[in-house]
Amino acid sequence: MFSTIYNTAIFQPLLNLLILLYNWLGSDVGLAIIAMTIIIRLILYPSYKHQLQSQKKLADMQPKLQDIKEKFKNDKEAQSKALMDFYKENKVNPFGSCLPLIIQLVILIGLFQVLQLGLHGNAIEQLYSFISNPGKISTRSLGLIDLAKPNIYLAVITGILQFIQSRQMIAAQPKSKNQSSDMSQAVSRQMMYFLPVMTVFFGSTLPAGLTLYWLVTTVFSIGQQYFILKSTPPKAELSQ
């Protein structure tokens, strides 16, 4: 049952969108992936904007959150209630930023399966009636890169962009003299280097089409972060 729902809700729509764009863009799967990524990012923009704003507000709240934890450090039940009340009063969901990440992961898995299984064999029979079957699909983009195979150059470029995005987010976090906040920022700085390394590692082993999708997604994220964080009001007064 789950596989049927996944196929209908994720795999088939991604496959059909990719083939539709492939037909429109001169039978170039690379251009189709870029166009599909842009469409997906535009659709997800509202949730991504909410995610960034929530993350920024949570960062601004850290000093008061640490005060609450310190105040109720000997009573975990009271501490949890006080934290939940504080989140509610300030209209912040500490888990609200997880949804866009989950959606991105599901799309990434779906696109991986489309590139691995959907561009040949019986999977192409899952095209909607209004999508023309292009026949044999070339996985080469611009006659240069085979997007069905790993590409170390794309992986390295994507890793560099991932580093820029992570550094951009850390730079937007407020400085704090609180020890716990300092530890949190230290972890964030470690992740700033860890994520790009993992991006290069996976990008050098997975199909280049997947790496291209992540590259374009990261470029969009950098631009969206810049404008969203720039337009977000300065730290507001929080409820006590």
Tab-separated table of C-alpha atoms in Angstrom:
chain	number	residue	atom	x	y	z
A	1	MET	CA	0.000	0.000	0.000
A	2	PHE	CA	2.790	2.427	0.930
A	3	SER	CA	4.640	1.704	-2.317
A	4	THR	CA	1.467	2.409	-4.300
A	5	ILE	CA	0.923	5.736	-2.523
A	6	TYR	CA	4.598	6.666	-2.953
A	7	ASN	CA	4.531	5.760	-6.637
A	8	THR	CA	1.352	7.757	-7.270
A	9	ALA	CA	2.244	10.806	-5.151
A	10	ILE	CA	6.017	11.091	-5.674
A	11	PHE	CA	7.627	8.902	-8.341
A	12	GLN	CA	5.053	9.257	-11.110
A	13	PRO	CA	4.618	13.065	-10.843
A	14	LEU	CA	8.406	13.608	-10.800
A	15	LEU	CA	8.881	11.270	-13.759
A	16	ASN	CA	6.162	12.980	-15.786
A	17	LEU	CA	7.374	16.489	-14.957
A	18	LEU	CA	10.931	15.559	-15.939
A	19	ILE	CA	9.839	13.987	-19.250
A	20	LEU	CA	7.538	16.933	-20.025
A	21	LEU	CA	10.424	19.376	-19.536
A	22	TYR	CA	12.765	17.033	-21.434
A	23	ASN	CA	10.404	17.179	-24.421
A	24	TRP	CA	10.136	20.971	-24.203
A	25	LEU	CA	13.840	21.731	-23.704
A	26	GLY	CA	15.450	20.128	-26.713
A	27	SER	CA	15.679	16.626	-25.238
A	28	ASP	CA	18.361	17.716	-22.757
A	29	VAL	CA	17.879	15.967	-19.421
A	30	GLY	CA	20.250	18.409	-17.667
A	31	LEU	CA	18.170	21.427	-18.653
A	32	ALA	CA	15.049	19.466	-17.666
A	33	ILE	CA	16.462	18.792	-14.177
A	34	ILE	CA	17.414	22.467	-13.751
A	35	ALA	CA	13.929	23.607	-14.826
A	36	MET	CA	12.255	21.021	-12.582
A	37	THR	CA	14.372	22.134	-9.619
A	38	ILE	CA	13.364	25.766	-10.157
A	39	ILE	CA	9.678	24.786	-10.314
A	40	ILE	CA	9.964	22.730	-7.110
A	41	ARG	CA	11.788	25.539	-5.286
A	42	LEU	CA	9.142	28.074	-6.292
A	43	ILE	CA	6.380	25.752	-5.070
A	44	LEU	CA	8.190	25.190	-1.758
A	45	TYR	CA	9.121	28.853	-1.289
A	46	PRO	CA	6.363	29.658	1.273
A	47	SER	CA	7.334	26.734	3.522
A	48	TYR	CA	11.051	27.486	3.086
A	49	LYS	CA	10.467	31.123	4.021
A	50	HIS	CA	8.572	30.041	7.132
A	51	GLN	CA	11.392	27.620	7.994
A	52	LEU	CA	14.069	30.327	7.793
A	53	GLN	CA	12.025	32.818	9.785
A	54	SER	CA	11.352	30.188	12.466
A	55	GLN	CA	15.043	29.316	12.670
A	56	LYS	CA	15.979	32.972	13.049
A	57	LYS	CA	13.362	33.541	15.730
A	58	LEU	CA	14.505	30.436	17.608
A	59	ALA	CA	18.073	31.739	17.490
A	60	ASP	CA	16.900	35.091	18.877
A	61	MET	CA	15.056	33.265	21.662
A	62	GLN	CA	18.051	31.243	22.873
A	63	PRO	CA	19.029	33.536	25.801
A	64	LYS	CA	15.494	33.438	27.256
A	65	LEU	CA	15.217	29.698	26.612
A	66	GLN	CA	18.437	29.140	28.544
A	67	ASP	CA	17.099	31.283	31.398
A	68	ILE	CA	13.991	29.075	31.587
A	69	LYS	CA	16.087	25.891	31.553
A	70	GLU	CA	18.297	27.249	34.322
A	71	LYS	CA	15.312	28.376	36.397
A	72	PHE	CA	13.653	24.936	36.287
A	73	LYS	CA	16.782	22.790	36.024
A	74	ASN	CA	15.710	20.664	39.004
A	75	ASP	CA	12.150	20.104	37.764
A	76	LYS	CA	12.084	18.690	34.228
A	77	GLU	CA	8.295	18.561	34.071
A	78	ALA	CA	7.963	22.239	35.006
A	79	GLN	CA	10.792	23.069	32.627
A	80	SER	CA	9.046	21.359	29.697
A	81	LYS	CA	5.767	23.122	30.481
A	82	ALA	CA	7.482	26.512	30.778
A	83	LEU	CA	9.286	25.993	27.462
A	84	MET	CA	6.084	24.961	25.675
A	85	ASP	CA	4.235	27.957	27.120
A	86	PHE	CA	7.050	30.243	25.992
A	87	TYR	CA	6.968	28.799	22.452
A	88	LYS	CA	3.184	29.177	22.357
A	89	GLU	CA	3.235	32.788	23.602
A	90	ASN	CA	5.789	33.720	20.951
A	91	LYS	CA	4.015	31.709	18.210
A	92	VAL	CA	6.998	29.505	17.430
A	93	ASN	CA	6.910	25.783	16.666
A	94	PRO	CA	10.348	24.314	17.509
A	95	PHE	CA	9.680	21.461	15.076
A	96	GLY	CA	8.156	23.604	12.333
A	97	SER	CA	11.390	23.794	10.359
A	98	CYS	CA	11.513	20.000	9.955
A	99	LEU	CA	8.724	19.734	7.356
A	100	PRO	CA	10.575	21.447	4.457
A	101	LEU	CA	13.607	19.245	5.157
A	102	ILE	CA	11.461	16.108	5.059
A	103	ILE	CA	9.859	17.237	1.792
A	104	GLN	CA	13.300	17.877	0.272
A	105	LEU	CA	14.476	14.417	1.351
A	106	VAL	CA	11.412	12.722	-0.160
A	107	ILE	CA	11.915	14.604	-3.448
A	108	LEU	CA	15.615	13.687	-3.449
A	109	ILE	CA	14.791	9.988	-3.014
A	110	GLY	CA	12.104	10.227	-5.699
A	111	LEU	CA	14.446	11.895	-8.174
A	112	PHE	CA	17.125	9.278	-7.464
A	113	GLN	CA	14.669	6.530	-8.385
A	114	VAL	CA	13.533	8.430	-11.477
A	115	LEU	CA	17.134	8.715	-12.694
A	116	GLN	CA	17.893	5.093	-11.828
A	117	LEU	CA	14.679	3.414	-12.966
A	118	GLY	CA	12.406	5.876	-14.699
A	119	LEU	CA	14.373	6.818	-17.800
A	120	HIS	CA	14.344	3.360	-19.320
A	121	GLY	CA	12.445	0.097	-19.247
A	122	ASN	CA	8.835	-0.322	-18.200
A	123	ALA	CA	8.808	2.748	-15.934
A	124	ILE	CA	8.376	4.995	-18.968
A	125	GLU	CA	4.938	3.411	-19.378
A	126	GLN	CA	3.828	5.389	-16.306
A	127	LEU	CA	3.630	8.593	-18.336
A	128	TYR	CA	0.323	10.422	-18.181
A	129	SER	CA	-1.783	10.342	-21.339
A	130	PHE	CA	-0.944	13.970	-22.203
A	131	ILE	CA	2.844	13.430	-21.931
A	132	SER	CA	4.520	12.309	-25.157
A	133	ASN	CA	6.823	9.304	-24.901
A	134	PRO	CA	10.230	10.558	-26.117
A	135	GLY	CA	11.467	7.056	-26.834
A	136	LYS	CA	15.090	6.456	-25.910
A	137	ILE	CA	16.237	9.143	-23.459
A	138	SER	CA	19.776	10.488	-23.603
A	139	THR	CA	21.270	11.121	-20.170
A	140	ARG	CA	23.995	13.381	-21.581
A	141	SER	CA	23.582	17.109	-20.983
A	142	LEU	CA	24.930	19.622	-23.505
A	143	GLY	CA	26.800	16.699	-25.033
A	144	LEU	CA	29.327	16.855	-22.170
A	145	ILE	CA	28.112	15.321	-18.906
A	146	ASP	CA	26.473	11.931	-18.484
A	147	LEU	CA	24.000	12.615	-15.688
A	148	ALA	CA	23.410	8.913	-15.090
A	149	LYS	CA	26.985	8.562	-13.789
A	150	PRO	CA	28.826	10.281	-10.902
A	151	ASN	CA	30.716	13.488	-11.703
A	152	ILE	CA	33.385	14.671	-9.266
A	153	TYR	CA	33.478	18.208	-10.691
A	154	LEU	CA	29.771	18.783	-10.059
A	155	ALA	CA	30.210	17.244	-6.604
A	156	VAL	CA	33.028	19.640	-5.666
A	157	ILE	CA	31.136	22.697	-6.958
A	158	THR	CA	28.053	21.621	-5.000
A	159	GLY	CA	30.163	21.115	-1.864
A	160	ILE	CA	31.587	24.633	-2.163
A	161	LEU	CA	28.091	26.075	-2.575
A	162	GLN	CA	26.908	24.047	0.438
A	163	PHE	CA	29.700	25.635	2.495
A	164	ILE	CA	28.662	29.126	1.346
A	165	GLN	CA	25.034	28.435	2.291
A	166	SER	CA	25.967	27.094	5.739
A	167	ARG	CA	28.287	30.019	6.412
A	168	GLN	CA	25.550	32.436	5.361
A	169	MET	CA	23.151	30.932	7.909
A	170	ILE	CA	25.711	30.985	10.730
A	171	ALA	CA	26.562	34.622	9.998
A	172	ALA	CA	22.877	35.478	10.473
A	173	GLN	CA	22.764	33.951	13.962
A	174	PRO	CA	23.020	36.414	16.865
A	175	LYS	CA	26.132	36.295	19.030
A	176	SER	CA	25.606	35.078	22.567
A	177	LYS	CA	27.677	34.957	25.751
A	178	ASN	CA	25.599	32.073	27.068
A	179	GLN	CA	27.647	28.879	27.393
A	180	SER	CA	24.925	26.596	26.008
A	181	SER	CA	24.367	28.911	23.054
A	182	ASP	CA	28.108	28.967	22.445
A	183	MET	CA	28.104	25.165	22.336
A	184	SER	CA	25.209	25.222	19.879
A	185	GLN	CA	27.073	27.667	17.668
A	186	ALA	CA	30.182	25.485	17.877
A	187	VAL	CA	28.162	22.504	16.627
A	188	SER	CA	26.781	24.659	13.803
A	189	ARG	CA	30.308	25.626	12.801
A	190	GLN	CA	31.362	21.982	12.760
A	191	MET	CA	28.390	21.172	10.535
A	192	MET	CA	29.436	24.037	8.252
A	193	TYR	CA	32.469	21.942	7.298
A	194	PHE	CA	30.942	18.479	7.711
A	195	LEU	CA	27.987	18.960	5.344
A	196	PRO	CA	30.089	20.135	2.353
A	197	VAL	CA	32.433	17.158	2.806
A	198	MET	CA	29.478	14.755	2.866
A	199	THR	CA	27.986	16.529	-0.150
A	200	VAL	CA	31.198	15.957	-2.127
A	201	PHE	CA	31.359	12.329	-0.963
A	202	PHE	CA	27.796	11.447	-1.938
A	203	GLY	CA	27.959	13.614	-5.059
A	204	SER	CA	30.974	11.651	-6.269
A	205	THR	CA	29.159	8.323	-5.875
A	206	LEU	CA	25.561	9.112	-6.926
A	207	PRO	CA	24.254	9.945	-10.430
A	208	ALA	CA	25.330	13.431	-11.533
A	209	GLY	CA	21.687	14.284	-12.237
A	210	LEU	CA	21.021	14.085	-8.504
A	211	THR	CA	24.070	16.242	-7.793
A	212	LEU	CA	22.869	18.769	-10.381
A	213	TYR	CA	19.489	18.931	-8.635
A	214	TRP	CA	21.211	19.580	-5.288
A	215	LEU	CA	23.521	22.166	-6.868
A	216	VAL	CA	20.622	24.188	-8.285
A	217	THR	CA	18.688	23.770	-5.019
A	218	THR	CA	21.660	25.139	-3.066
A	219	VAL	CA	22.053	28.126	-5.403
A	220	PHE	CA	18.351	28.891	-4.938
A	221	SER	CA	18.682	28.471	-1.168
A	222	ILE	CA	21.566	30.953	-1.018
A	223	GLY	CA	19.556	33.550	-2.938
A	224	GLN	CA	16.359	32.926	-0.983
A	225	GLN	CA	18.200	33.029	2.356
A	226	TYR	CA	19.765	36.355	1.440
A	227	PHE	CA	16.465	38.037	0.573
A	228	ILE	CA	14.406	36.400	3.345
A	229	LEU	CA	16.921	37.150	6.107
A	230	LYS	CA	17.449	40.669	4.780
A	231	SER	CA	13.704	41.342	4.785
A	232	THR	CA	13.081	39.735	8.195
A	233	PRO	CA	12.531	42.427	10.863
A	234	PRO	CA	15.189	42.880	13.570
A	235	LYS	CA	14.863	40.847	16.737
A	236	ALA	CA	11.432	41.534	18.165
A	237	GLU	CA	10.510	41.851	21.818
A	238	LEU	CA	9.675	38.413	23.148
A	239	SER	CA	6.937	37.505	25.580
A	240	GLN	CA	8.172	36.845	29.091
